[in-house]
């Protein structure tokens, strides 16, 4: 069960409902729930949450309880939090609970702190007889995120072709080690050594030139794509209705828009590199197998261990990255709003209050960074140990093969030849294979992490824009009046009607005030 972060400031109820539904096998996302159950800027009430859960075929059981009774709840369930928020209770332990907070992510809190936030209201959700597990999540296509991009395929093919030429030089380089050691040094042939060095020096010059051309092409493609993609997304963003911006924090919108850059960088570099690393990894493995099956098995085993470690670490890294984006967006919002309201803040002497609040938000961001750094340290340490053990084992077994080959040759026995030059060449290919496949695994994880940025950017590009503006007309001949016929208005689904089938006509110069009473409350229009 993973956390789903709310996109709007008032949709914690929808996010909590989605998390509980996902835990029962009904895979939902906020895009779909937002369309089915619109929520006003005031948020959803418990009654609305129960109605929405019923529409998803859940039976609801609202409860009032004390802190020591949390362990008796059917998990996962929804808790009312801080009088204006909903969270999901994931686990109850000894002296602590684990929450999935739509605003922050997964949290582990001691019961003493829970008592300061929990209002005593919980909602258990149980699938009824009509409930059917399904995957109703909306897949976000790349074309929907970025729009049309001119020249993308042609540029990618050109970069790929140049990169293939570059990699051919890299796969031939280890042969120099073997030729120098086994042919030039062993026979004391200075002329052969000179020829080899000159030949590979020419290859080095060509390789450097090709690498420069590739880097230049990647730079140009990145700039072109960045401009086109950012322009497409921004054009869509400014067409969204005002309600979209009213329900979201400014920093969160900026953070989501910034995901364009992360996606563009990954697609223009990581995808090409991943394909090339896969091809070159297979080529390096083939060369290794020509030298020694035993040594190749050791190297492949080490890479498989790295792949398992990387896969196990994926979910914690993704959750940490998601939480970091959310808290960083909140910190950025506070910073921007402080600058925008600096004049009234100074007039009322509230600078220190804003500074303290911003500092607390910055500490939250740094805490997420420390958490990620700790995971990186653990993962890097494990990888260093595995890599070091692989090198020791390859040197040990490889040196044994060289000694066995020399002993067999001296005694006239029959054995496969494995020279010192072959060992050096194998180690070079081993380095290429390990680095290529490790990079391929990293790129695969990086590409998979794109789903995080795709979900965040999808909140912008998948939102329905306003209808196109009508062309400008000459309105001078029209009578300046406003007429309403059968107009109804309320702030959100489930909210009371402010206007219901209203009919009204206002002539030029008229002013009308309307008072609406609802449940002992008055609204002025």
Short mmCIF file of C-alpha atoms in Angstrom, two decimals:
data_model
loop_
_atom_site.label_atom_id
_atom_site.label_comp_id
_atom_site.label_asym_id
_atom_site.label_seq_id
_atom_site.Cartn_x
_atom_site.Cartn_y
_atom_site.Cartn_z
CA UNK A 1 0.00 0.00 0.00
CA UNK A 2 1.54 3.26 -1.14
CA UNK A 3 0.71 6.90 -0.50
CA UNK A 4 -1.24 8.95 -3.03
CA UNK A 5 -0.49 12.65 -2.79
CA UNK A 6 -3.29 15.16 -3.18
CA UNK A 7 -2.96 17.60 -6.06
CA UNK A 8 -5.54 20.09 -4.84
CA UNK A 9 -5.47 21.58 -1.37
CA UNK A 10 -9.00 20.31 -0.70
CA UNK A 11 -8.94 16.74 -2.07
CA UNK A 12 -7.46 14.86 0.89
CA UNK A 13 -10.74 12.91 1.15
CA UNK A 14 -10.50 11.72 -2.46
CA UNK A 15 -6.84 10.76 -2.03
CA UNK A 16 -7.64 8.82 1.14
CA UNK A 17 -10.52 7.04 -0.59
CA UNK A 18 -8.23 6.14 -3.51
CA UNK A 19 -5.62 4.65 -1.16
CA UNK A 20 -8.18 2.46 0.62
CA UNK A 21 -9.67 1.35 -2.71
CA UNK A 22 -6.20 0.48 -4.03
CA UNK A 23 -5.54 -1.63 -0.94
CA UNK A 24 -8.66 -3.68 -1.76
CA UNK A 25 -7.68 -4.18 -5.41
CA UNK A 26 -9.60 -1.32 -7.04
CA UNK A 27 -6.79 0.70 -8.63
CA UNK A 28 -7.89 4.34 -8.92
CA UNK A 29 -6.19 7.66 -9.46
CA UNK A 30 -7.16 11.21 -8.63
CA UNK A 31 -7.80 12.13 -12.27
CA UNK A 32 -10.80 9.80 -12.39
CA UNK A 33 -12.06 10.49 -8.86
CA UNK A 34 -11.86 14.24 -9.39
CA UNK A 35 -14.16 13.98 -12.41
CA UNK A 36 -16.60 11.62 -10.72
CA UNK A 37 -16.76 13.38 -7.36
CA UNK A 38 -16.02 17.12 -7.73
CA UNK A 39 -14.97 18.79 -4.48
CA UNK A 40 -15.28 22.48 -3.70
CA UNK A 41 -12.41 24.54 -2.36
CA UNK A 42 -13.81 23.94 1.15
CA UNK A 43 -13.13 20.21 0.85
CA UNK A 44 -15.37 17.20 1.41
CA UNK A 45 -17.36 16.40 4.53
CA UNK A 46 -17.59 12.98 6.14
CA UNK A 47 -21.09 12.63 4.69
CA UNK A 48 -19.80 13.30 1.18
CA UNK A 49 -16.93 10.86 1.73
CA UNK A 50 -19.42 8.15 2.72
CA UNK A 51 -21.52 8.87 -0.37
CA UNK A 52 -18.46 8.69 -2.64
CA UNK A 53 -17.37 5.42 -1.05
CA UNK A 54 -20.84 4.00 -1.63
CA UNK A 55 -20.59 4.88 -5.31
CA UNK A 56 -17.43 2.74 -5.41
CA UNK A 57 -19.30 -0.19 -3.79
CA UNK A 58 -17.88 0.23 -0.29
CA UNK A 59 -19.95 -0.14 2.87
CA UNK A 60 -19.07 2.62 5.33
CA UNK A 61 -18.98 2.45 9.11
CA UNK A 62 -18.31 5.81 10.81
CA UNK A 63 -17.02 5.48 14.36
CA UNK A 64 -16.14 7.65 17.33
CA UNK A 65 -13.35 6.20 19.44
CA UNK A 66 -10.40 6.92 21.71
CA UNK A 67 -6.69 6.62 20.96
CA UNK A 68 -6.34 3.27 22.75
CA UNK A 69 -9.08 1.80 20.54
CA UNK A 70 -7.28 2.39 17.22
CA UNK A 71 -5.93 -1.18 17.24
CA UNK A 72 -9.50 -2.49 17.01
CA UNK A 73 -10.19 -0.81 13.66
CA UNK A 74 -10.36 -2.77 10.41
CA UNK A 75 -7.36 -1.55 8.43
CA UNK A 76 -6.85 0.35 6.27
CA UNK A 77 -9.35 2.96 7.38
CA UNK A 78 -9.72 6.73 7.19
CA UNK A 79 -9.13 9.03 10.17
CA UNK A 80 -10.33 12.60 10.64
CA UNK A 81 -7.24 14.70 11.33
CA UNK A 82 -6.71 18.23 12.66
CA UNK A 83 -10.43 19.00 12.23
CA UNK A 84 -9.94 19.73 8.50
CA UNK A 85 -8.02 16.82 7.02
CA UNK A 86 -8.34 13.09 6.24
CA UNK A 87 -5.55 10.50 6.46
CA UNK A 88 -5.36 6.72 6.07
CA UNK A 89 -4.41 4.53 9.02
CA UNK A 90 -2.12 1.83 7.64
CA UNK A 91 -0.75 0.10 10.74
CA UNK A 92 -1.01 0.24 14.52
CA UNK A 93 2.11 -0.77 16.45
CA UNK A 94 3.29 -0.62 20.04
CA UNK A 95 3.14 2.98 21.04
CA UNK A 96 2.96 4.28 17.46
CA UNK A 97 0.89 4.23 14.28
CA UNK A 98 1.75 4.41 10.57
CA UNK A 99 -0.26 6.86 8.48
CA UNK A 100 -0.53 7.61 4.79
CA UNK A 101 -1.01 11.37 4.68
CA UNK A 102 -2.17 12.73 1.28
CA UNK A 103 -0.39 16.01 2.04
CA UNK A 104 2.99 14.57 3.12
CA UNK A 105 3.24 10.83 2.48
CA UNK A 106 3.89 7.95 4.84
CA UNK A 107 4.39 8.99 8.46
CA UNK A 108 5.12 7.11 11.66
CA UNK A 109 3.84 8.93 14.74
CA UNK A 110 3.93 8.11 18.47
CA UNK A 111 0.55 7.92 20.17
CA UNK A 112 1.35 11.03 22.21
CA UNK A 113 1.55 13.05 19.00
CA UNK A 114 -1.48 11.29 17.51
CA UNK A 115 -3.63 12.56 20.38
CA UNK A 116 -2.85 16.15 19.35
CA UNK A 117 -4.19 15.62 15.82
CA UNK A 118 -6.80 12.82 15.86
CA UNK A 119 -10.33 14.14 16.31
CA UNK A 120 -11.77 10.82 17.47
CA UNK A 121 -13.66 10.08 14.23
CA UNK A 122 -12.77 7.15 11.97
CA UNK A 123 -14.38 5.63 8.88
CA UNK A 124 -14.09 1.92 8.13
CA UNK A 125 -14.65 0.93 4.50
CA UNK A 126 -15.56 -2.64 3.56
CA UNK A 127 -16.20 -3.90 0.00
CA UNK A 128 -19.82 -4.93 -0.48
CA UNK A 129 -21.22 -7.71 -2.67
CA UNK A 130 -21.14 -5.54 -5.81
CA UNK A 131 -17.46 -4.65 -5.40
CA UNK A 132 -15.19 -5.77 -8.24
CA UNK A 133 -11.39 -5.35 -8.19
CA UNK A 134 -10.16 -3.61 -11.33
CA UNK A 135 -7.48 -1.29 -12.63
CA UNK A 136 -9.18 1.98 -13.59
CA UNK A 137 -6.09 4.17 -13.54
CA UNK A 138 -5.65 6.49 -16.49
CA UNK A 139 -2.40 5.87 -18.33
CA UNK A 140 -0.57 9.06 -19.15
CA UNK A 141 0.84 8.93 -22.68
CA UNK A 142 4.00 10.85 -23.50
CA UNK A 143 2.30 12.61 -26.42
CA UNK A 144 -0.40 13.86 -24.05
CA UNK A 145 2.23 15.31 -21.74
CA UNK A 146 4.31 17.14 -24.31
CA UNK A 147 2.14 17.64 -27.39
CA UNK A 148 3.57 17.46 -30.89
CA UNK A 149 7.34 17.83 -31.20
CA UNK A 150 8.89 18.44 -34.61
CA UNK A 151 12.02 16.56 -35.67
CA UNK A 152 12.20 14.27 -32.64
CA UNK A 153 12.51 10.90 -34.42
CA UNK A 154 15.04 12.12 -36.97
CA UNK A 155 17.24 13.71 -34.30
CA UNK A 156 17.14 10.61 -32.10
CA UNK A 157 18.13 8.37 -35.03
CA UNK A 158 21.06 10.64 -35.90
CA UNK A 159 22.31 10.65 -32.32
CA UNK A 160 21.89 6.88 -32.09
CA UNK A 161 23.90 6.29 -35.28
CA UNK A 162 26.77 8.48 -34.09
CA UNK A 163 26.70 6.81 -30.69
CA UNK A 164 26.94 3.33 -32.25
CA UNK A 165 30.10 4.37 -34.13
CA UNK A 166 31.52 5.71 -30.87
CA UNK A 167 30.83 2.46 -29.04
CA UNK A 168 32.54 0.36 -31.72
CA UNK A 169 35.80 2.08 -30.84
CA UNK A 170 35.23 1.38 -27.16
CA UNK A 171 34.70 -2.35 -27.73
CA UNK A 172 37.99 -2.59 -29.67
CA UNK A 173 40.12 -0.82 -27.05
CA UNK A 174 40.77 -3.84 -24.75
CA UNK A 175 42.39 -5.68 -27.66
CA UNK A 176 45.28 -3.21 -27.38
CA UNK A 177 46.08 -4.52 -23.91
CA UNK A 178 46.27 -8.10 -25.12
CA UNK A 179 48.34 -7.30 -28.24
CA UNK A 180 50.83 -5.15 -26.32
CA UNK A 181 51.34 -7.67 -23.52
CA UNK A 182 51.28 -10.94 -25.47
CA UNK A 183 52.83 -9.89 -28.80
CA UNK A 184 54.93 -6.76 -28.31
CA UNK A 185 56.28 -7.13 -24.76
CA UNK A 186 56.64 -10.93 -24.82
CA UNK A 187 58.69 -10.81 -28.06
CA UNK A 188 60.47 -7.52 -27.29
CA UNK A 189 59.21 -6.19 -30.64
CA UNK A 190 59.57 -2.40 -30.44
CA UNK A 191 58.41 -1.88 -34.02
CA UNK A 192 55.15 -3.74 -33.39
CA UNK A 193 54.62 -1.71 -30.23
CA UNK A 194 55.07 1.54 -32.17
CA UNK A 195 52.63 0.44 -34.87
CA UNK A 196 50.03 -0.54 -32.26
CA UNK A 197 50.36 2.75 -30.38
CA UNK A 198 50.12 4.84 -33.58
CA UNK A 199 47.09 2.89 -34.80
CA UNK A 200 45.21 3.23 -31.55
CA UNK A 201 46.21 6.90 -31.29
CA UNK A 202 44.45 7.50 -34.61
CA UNK A 203 41.42 5.64 -33.30
CA UNK A 204 41.52 7.84 -30.19
CA UNK A 205 41.44 10.99 -32.32
CA UNK A 206 38.49 9.70 -34.34
CA UNK A 207 36.71 8.56 -31.17
CA UNK A 208 37.17 11.99 -29.59
CA UNK A 209 35.81 13.75 -32.69
CA UNK A 210 32.78 11.46 -32.87
CA UNK A 211 32.15 11.93 -29.14
CA UNK A 212 32.27 15.70 -29.59
CA UNK A 213 29.75 15.51 -32.44
CA UNK A 214 27.44 13.35 -30.35
CA UNK A 215 27.57 15.69 -27.35
CA UNK A 216 26.87 18.66 -29.63
CA UNK A 217 23.85 16.94 -31.20
CA UNK A 218 22.45 15.95 -27.80
CA UNK A 219 22.81 19.56 -26.60
CA UNK A 220 20.97 20.95 -29.64
CA UNK A 221 18.21 18.34 -29.37
CA UNK A 222 17.79 19.02 -25.66
CA UNK A 223 17.43 22.74 -26.20
CA UNK A 224 14.94 22.29 -29.03
CA UNK A 225 12.80 19.79 -27.13
CA UNK A 226 12.90 21.83 -23.95
CA UNK A 227 11.59 24.90 -25.78
CA UNK A 228 8.84 23.02 -27.64
CA UNK A 229 7.67 20.95 -24.68
CA UNK A 230 7.70 23.80 -22.19
CA UNK A 231 5.82 26.02 -24.68
CA UNK A 232 3.17 23.35 -25.27
CA UNK A 233 2.60 22.76 -21.56
CA UNK A 234 2.56 26.48 -20.72
CA UNK A 235 0.07 27.17 -23.50
CA UNK A 236 -2.21 24.51 -22.01
CA UNK A 237 -1.65 25.77 -18.45
CA UNK A 238 -2.86 29.30 -19.13
CA UNK A 239 -6.01 27.92 -20.78
CA UNK A 240 -7.09 26.15 -17.58
CA UNK A 241 -10.01 27.65 -15.65
CA UNK A 242 -9.49 29.84 -12.61
CA UNK A 243 -10.80 27.06 -10.34
CA UNK A 244 -7.72 25.01 -11.16
CA UNK A 245 -5.41 27.64 -9.66
CA UNK A 246 -7.71 28.40 -6.72
CA UNK A 247 -7.45 24.80 -5.49
CA UNK A 248 -3.67 24.50 -5.79
CA UNK A 249 -0.72 26.14 -4.13
CA UNK A 250 1.44 28.36 -6.31
CA UNK A 251 4.63 26.45 -5.55
CA UNK A 252 2.95 23.14 -6.38
CA UNK A 253 1.97 24.40 -9.83
CA UNK A 254 5.54 25.60 -10.39
CA UNK A 255 6.90 22.23 -9.25
CA UNK A 256 4.58 20.31 -11.57
CA UNK A 257 5.53 22.51 -14.50
CA UNK A 258 9.19 21.85 -13.68
CA UNK A 259 8.63 18.13 -14.33
CA UNK A 260 8.82 19.00 -18.04
CA UNK A 261 12.57 19.46 -17.67
CA UNK A 262 13.04 16.15 -15.85
CA UNK A 263 11.12 14.24 -18.51
CA UNK A 264 12.93 15.98 -21.37
CA UNK A 265 16.36 15.28 -19.88
CA UNK A 266 15.60 11.61 -19.36
CA UNK A 267 14.15 11.05 -22.82
CA UNK A 268 16.90 12.87 -24.73
CA UNK A 269 19.80 11.20 -22.93
CA UNK A 270 18.77 8.26 -20.78
CA UNK A 271 16.72 6.40 -23.41
CA UNK A 272 19.50 6.49 -26.02
CA UNK A 273 22.13 5.62 -23.43
CA UNK A 274 20.03 2.74 -22.14
CA UNK A 275 19.66 1.20 -25.62
CA UNK A 276 23.38 1.59 -26.32
CA UNK A 277 24.37 0.22 -22.93
CA UNK A 278 22.18 -2.82 -23.53
CA UNK A 279 23.77 -3.48 -26.93
CA UNK A 280 27.32 -2.90 -25.71
CA UNK A 281 26.72 -4.95 -22.60
CA UNK A 282 25.74 -7.93 -24.76
CA UNK A 283 28.80 -7.37 -26.98
CA UNK A 284 31.13 -7.17 -23.97
CA UNK A 285 29.58 -10.32 -22.51
CA UNK A 286 30.16 -12.13 -25.80
CA UNK A 287 33.84 -11.14 -25.76
CA UNK A 288 34.13 -12.26 -22.12
CA UNK A 289 32.67 -15.67 -22.94
CA UNK A 290 35.32 -16.10 -25.64
CA UNK A 291 37.98 -15.75 -22.96
CA UNK A 292 36.54 -17.67 -19.97
CA UNK A 293 33.14 -19.06 -19.08
CA UNK A 294 34.06 -19.37 -15.39
CA UNK A 295 35.16 -15.75 -15.02
CA UNK A 296 32.14 -14.55 -17.00
CA UNK A 297 29.80 -16.37 -14.60
CA UNK A 298 31.37 -14.51 -11.65
CA UNK A 299 30.85 -11.13 -13.33
CA UNK A 300 27.26 -11.90 -14.36
CA UNK A 301 26.47 -13.03 -10.81
CA UNK A 302 27.79 -9.75 -9.42
CA UNK A 303 25.67 -7.72 -11.84
CA UNK A 304 22.57 -9.74 -10.93
CA UNK A 305 23.14 -8.97 -7.25
CA UNK A 306 23.37 -5.27 -8.13
CA UNK A 307 20.13 -5.51 -10.10
CA UNK A 308 18.32 -7.10 -7.13
CA UNK A 309 19.63 -4.40 -4.77
CA UNK A 310 18.55 -1.66 -7.16
CA UNK A 311 15.09 -3.13 -7.59
CA UNK A 312 14.56 -3.55 -3.85
CA UNK A 313 15.61 0.07 -3.29
CA UNK A 314 13.31 1.43 -6.02
CA UNK A 315 10.12 1.84 -3.99
CA UNK A 316 11.77 3.57 -0.98
CA UNK A 317 13.65 5.90 -3.33
CA UNK A 318 10.48 6.71 -5.29
CA UNK A 319 8.46 7.41 -2.15
CA UNK A 320 11.23 9.62 -0.81
CA UNK A 321 11.40 11.52 -4.11
CA UNK A 322 7.62 12.00 -4.16
CA UNK A 323 7.55 13.31 -0.60
CA UNK A 324 10.48 15.61 -1.33
CA UNK A 325 8.68 17.14 -4.31
CA UNK A 326 5.58 17.78 -2.20
CA UNK A 327 7.33 19.42 0.76
CA UNK A 328 9.64 21.40 -1.55
CA UNK A 329 6.59 22.72 -3.41
CA UNK A 330 5.05 23.77 -0.09
CA UNK A 331 8.26 25.56 0.92
CA UNK A 332 8.43 27.26 -2.48
CA UNK A 333 4.80 28.37 -2.16
CA UNK A 334 5.48 29.96 1.22
CA UNK A 335 8.56 31.72 -0.16
CA UNK A 336 6.77 33.13 -3.22
CA UNK A 337 3.69 34.21 -1.28
CA UNK A 338 5.90 35.93 1.29
CA UNK A 339 7.62 37.95 -1.42
CA UNK A 340 4.31 38.79 -3.07
CA UNK A 341 2.80 40.01 0.22
CA UNK A 342 5.91 41.68 1.62
CA UNK A 343 4.27 45.13 1.92
CA UNK A 344 1.35 44.12 4.20
CA UNK A 345 3.66 41.80 6.14
CA UNK A 346 5.93 44.71 6.96
CA UNK A 347 2.99 46.99 7.77
CA UNK A 348 1.67 44.49 10.34
CA UNK A 349 5.09 43.36 11.59
CA UNK A 350 4.66 39.68 10.64
CA UNK A 351 8.13 39.12 9.13
CA UNK A 352 9.42 36.93 11.97
CA UNK A 353 6.31 34.77 11.88
CA UNK A 354 6.75 34.14 8.16
CA UNK A 355 10.48 33.50 8.62
CA UNK A 356 9.84 30.90 11.33
CA UNK A 357 7.22 29.14 9.21
CA UNK A 358 9.50 29.12 6.14
CA UNK A 359 12.37 27.77 8.21
CA UNK A 360 10.20 24.90 9.46
CA UNK A 361 9.24 24.05 5.89
CA UNK A 362 12.89 24.19 4.83
CA UNK A 363 13.78 21.77 7.64
CA UNK A 364 11.13 19.38 6.30
CA UNK A 365 12.78 19.52 2.87
CA UNK A 366 16.20 18.89 4.37
CA UNK A 367 14.87 15.99 6.42
CA UNK A 368 13.71 14.36 3.18
CA UNK A 369 17.13 15.02 1.65
CA UNK A 370 18.83 13.41 4.66
CA UNK A 371 16.55 10.39 4.37
CA UNK A 372 17.45 10.00 0.69
CA UNK A 373 21.15 10.51 1.47
CA UNK A 374 21.03 7.74 4.10
CA UNK A 375 19.50 5.33 1.59
CA UNK A 376 22.12 6.34 -0.98
CA UNK A 377 24.90 5.67 1.52
CA UNK A 378 23.54 2.23 2.33
CA UNK A 379 23.02 1.33 -1.30
CA UNK A 380 26.44 2.67 -2.35
CA UNK A 381 28.16 0.76 0.46
CA UNK A 382 26.50 -2.51 -0.54
CA UNK A 383 27.36 -1.94 -4.19
CA UNK A 384 30.99 -1.12 -3.36
CA UNK A 385 31.32 -4.32 -1.36
CA UNK A 386 29.81 -6.47 -4.12
CA UNK A 387 32.01 -4.83 -6.76
CA UNK A 388 35.14 -5.24 -4.65
CA UNK A 389 34.37 -8.89 -3.97
CA UNK A 390 33.85 -9.44 -7.70
CA UNK A 391 37.25 -7.89 -8.55
CA UNK A 392 39.06 -10.01 -5.97
CA UNK A 393 37.39 -13.18 -7.19
CA UNK A 394 38.13 -12.41 -10.86
CA UNK A 395 41.79 -11.66 -10.12
CA UNK A 396 42.12 -14.81 -8.05
CA UNK A 397 40.48 -17.13 -10.58
CA UNK A 398 42.10 -15.35 -13.54
CA UNK A 399 45.59 -15.59 -12.06
CA UNK A 400 44.95 -19.26 -11.41
CA UNK A 401 44.02 -19.80 -15.06
CA UNK A 402 47.22 -18.04 -16.19
CA UNK A 403 49.34 -20.18 -13.88
CA UNK A 404 47.58 -23.37 -14.98
CA UNK A 405 48.15 -22.43 -18.62
CA UNK A 406 51.85 -21.76 -17.98
CA UNK A 407 52.30 -24.99 -16.04
CA UNK A 408 50.55 -27.03 -18.73
CA UNK A 409 52.75 -25.46 -21.43
CA UNK A 410 55.95 -26.14 -19.50
CA UNK A 411 55.07 -29.80 -18.90
CA UNK A 412 53.71 -30.38 -22.38
CA UNK A 413 50.19 -30.96 -21.10
CA UNK A 414 46.99 -30.11 -22.93
CA UNK A 415 45.13 -27.07 -21.59
CA UNK A 416 43.37 -24.02 -22.95
CA UNK A 417 45.73 -21.08 -23.32
CA UNK A 418 45.05 -18.13 -21.01
CA UNK A 419 47.83 -15.56 -21.07
CA UNK A 420 48.49 -12.45 -19.00
CA UNK A 421 47.41 -10.32 -21.96
CA UNK A 422 44.15 -12.24 -22.16
CA UNK A 423 43.60 -11.60 -18.44
CA UNK A 424 44.14 -7.86 -18.95
CA UNK A 425 41.76 -7.86 -21.92
CA UNK A 426 39.14 -9.81 -19.95
CA UNK A 427 39.38 -7.35 -17.07
CA UNK A 428 38.85 -4.47 -19.51
CA UNK A 429 35.79 -6.17 -21.00
CA UNK A 430 34.59 -6.97 -17.48
CA UNK A 431 34.79 -3.30 -16.61
CA UNK A 432 32.83 -2.40 -19.73
CA UNK A 433 30.20 -5.05 -19.10
CA UNK A 434 29.73 -4.16 -15.42
CA UNK A 435 29.58 -0.42 -16.06
CA UNK A 436 27.28 -0.79 -19.08
CA UNK A 437 24.82 -3.16 -17.45
CA UNK A 438 24.87 -1.21 -14.17
CA UNK A 439 24.17 1.97 -16.13
CA UNK A 440 21.40 0.16 -18.02
CA UNK A 441 19.82 -0.85 -14.72
CA UNK A 442 20.12 2.72 -13.43
CA UNK A 443 18.56 4.09 -16.62
CA UNK A 444 15.73 1.56 -16.36
CA UNK A 445 15.01 2.73 -12.82
CA UNK A 446 15.31 6.37 -13.91
CA UNK A 447 12.87 5.80 -16.76
CA UNK A 448 10.51 4.00 -14.39
CA UNK A 449 10.79 6.99 -12.05
CA UNK A 450 9.39 9.09 -14.88
CA UNK A 451 5.96 7.87 -13.81
CA UNK A 452 6.32 10.14 -10.77
CA UNK A 453 6.94 13.21 -12.92
CA UNK A 454 4.36 12.06 -15.47
CA UNK A 455 1.69 11.89 -12.76
CA UNK A 456 2.57 15.35 -11.50
CA UNK A 457 2.72 16.89 -14.97
CA UNK A 458 -0.44 15.02 -15.93
CA UNK A 459 -2.33 17.08 -13.37
CA UNK A 460 -1.74 20.04 -15.70
CA UNK A 461 -1.97 18.59 -19.18
CA UNK A 462 -4.92 16.26 -18.48
CA UNK A 463 -7.04 18.98 -16.90
CA UNK A 464 -9.75 20.25 -19.23
CA UNK A 465 -9.02 23.74 -20.57
CA UNK A 466 -11.62 26.40 -21.03
CA UNK A 467 -13.43 26.66 -24.33
CA UNK A 468 -11.78 28.78 -26.98
CA UNK A 469 -12.57 32.44 -26.70
CA UNK A 470 -15.07 33.81 -29.16
CA UNK A 471 -13.70 36.19 -31.79
CA UNK A 472 -13.98 39.86 -30.91
CA UNK A 473 -17.15 41.53 -32.20
CA UNK A 474 -18.36 45.10 -32.38
CA UNK A 475 -20.54 45.43 -29.26
CA UNK A 476 -21.28 49.15 -29.54
CA UNK A 477 -24.76 48.58 -30.98
CA UNK A 478 -25.82 46.15 -28.23
CA UNK A 479 -28.01 47.21 -25.31
CA UNK A 480 -25.94 47.27 -22.07
CA UNK A 481 -27.95 44.84 -19.93
CA UNK A 482 -27.47 41.46 -18.23
CA UNK A 483 -30.16 38.78 -18.13
CA UNK A 484 -30.13 35.45 -16.26
CA UNK A 485 -32.50 32.68 -17.29
CA UNK A 486 -32.69 29.51 -15.21
CA UNK A 487 -29.23 30.01 -13.71
CA UNK A 488 -28.15 27.70 -10.87
CA UNK A 489 -24.91 27.91 -8.90
CA UNK A 490 -23.22 26.14 -6.01
CA UNK A 491 -19.59 25.87 -4.93
CA UNK A 492 -19.28 22.11 -5.42
CA UNK A 493 -20.97 18.72 -5.59
CA UNK A 494 -22.99 18.18 -2.41
CA UNK A 495 -22.87 21.87 -1.47
CA UNK A 496 -26.08 23.90 -0.97
CA UNK A 497 -27.38 25.84 -3.95
CA UNK A 498 -26.66 29.56 -3.83
CA UNK A 499 -28.86 30.20 -6.88
CA UNK A 500 -31.49 27.76 -8.14
CA UNK A 501 -33.21 28.37 -11.48
CA UNK A 502 -32.78 32.11 -11.02
CA UNK A 503 -34.32 34.55 -13.51
CA UNK A 504 -33.07 38.10 -13.39
CA UNK A 505 -32.60 41.08 -15.70
CA UNK A 506 -30.38 44.06 -14.94
CA UNK A 507 -30.56 47.22 -16.98
CA UNK A 508 -27.76 49.73 -17.36
CA UNK A 509 -27.16 51.61 -14.10
CA UNK A 510 -29.07 49.14 -11.89
CA UNK A 511 -27.55 47.52 -8.77
CA UNK A 512 -29.07 44.40 -7.18
CA UNK A 513 -28.12 42.63 -3.93
CA UNK A 514 -29.43 39.11 -3.26
CA UNK A 515 -29.55 37.49 0.19
CA UNK A 516 -29.80 33.70 0.37
CA UNK A 517 -30.64 31.91 3.63
CA UNK A 518 -29.63 28.30 4.14
CA UNK A 519 -29.54 26.50 7.48
CA UNK A 520 -29.42 29.72 9.49
CA UNK A 521 -26.61 31.10 7.30
CA UNK A 522 -26.81 34.02 4.92
CA UNK A 523 -24.89 34.42 1.68
CA UNK A 524 -24.73 37.74 -0.10
CA UNK A 525 -24.48 37.99 -3.86
#
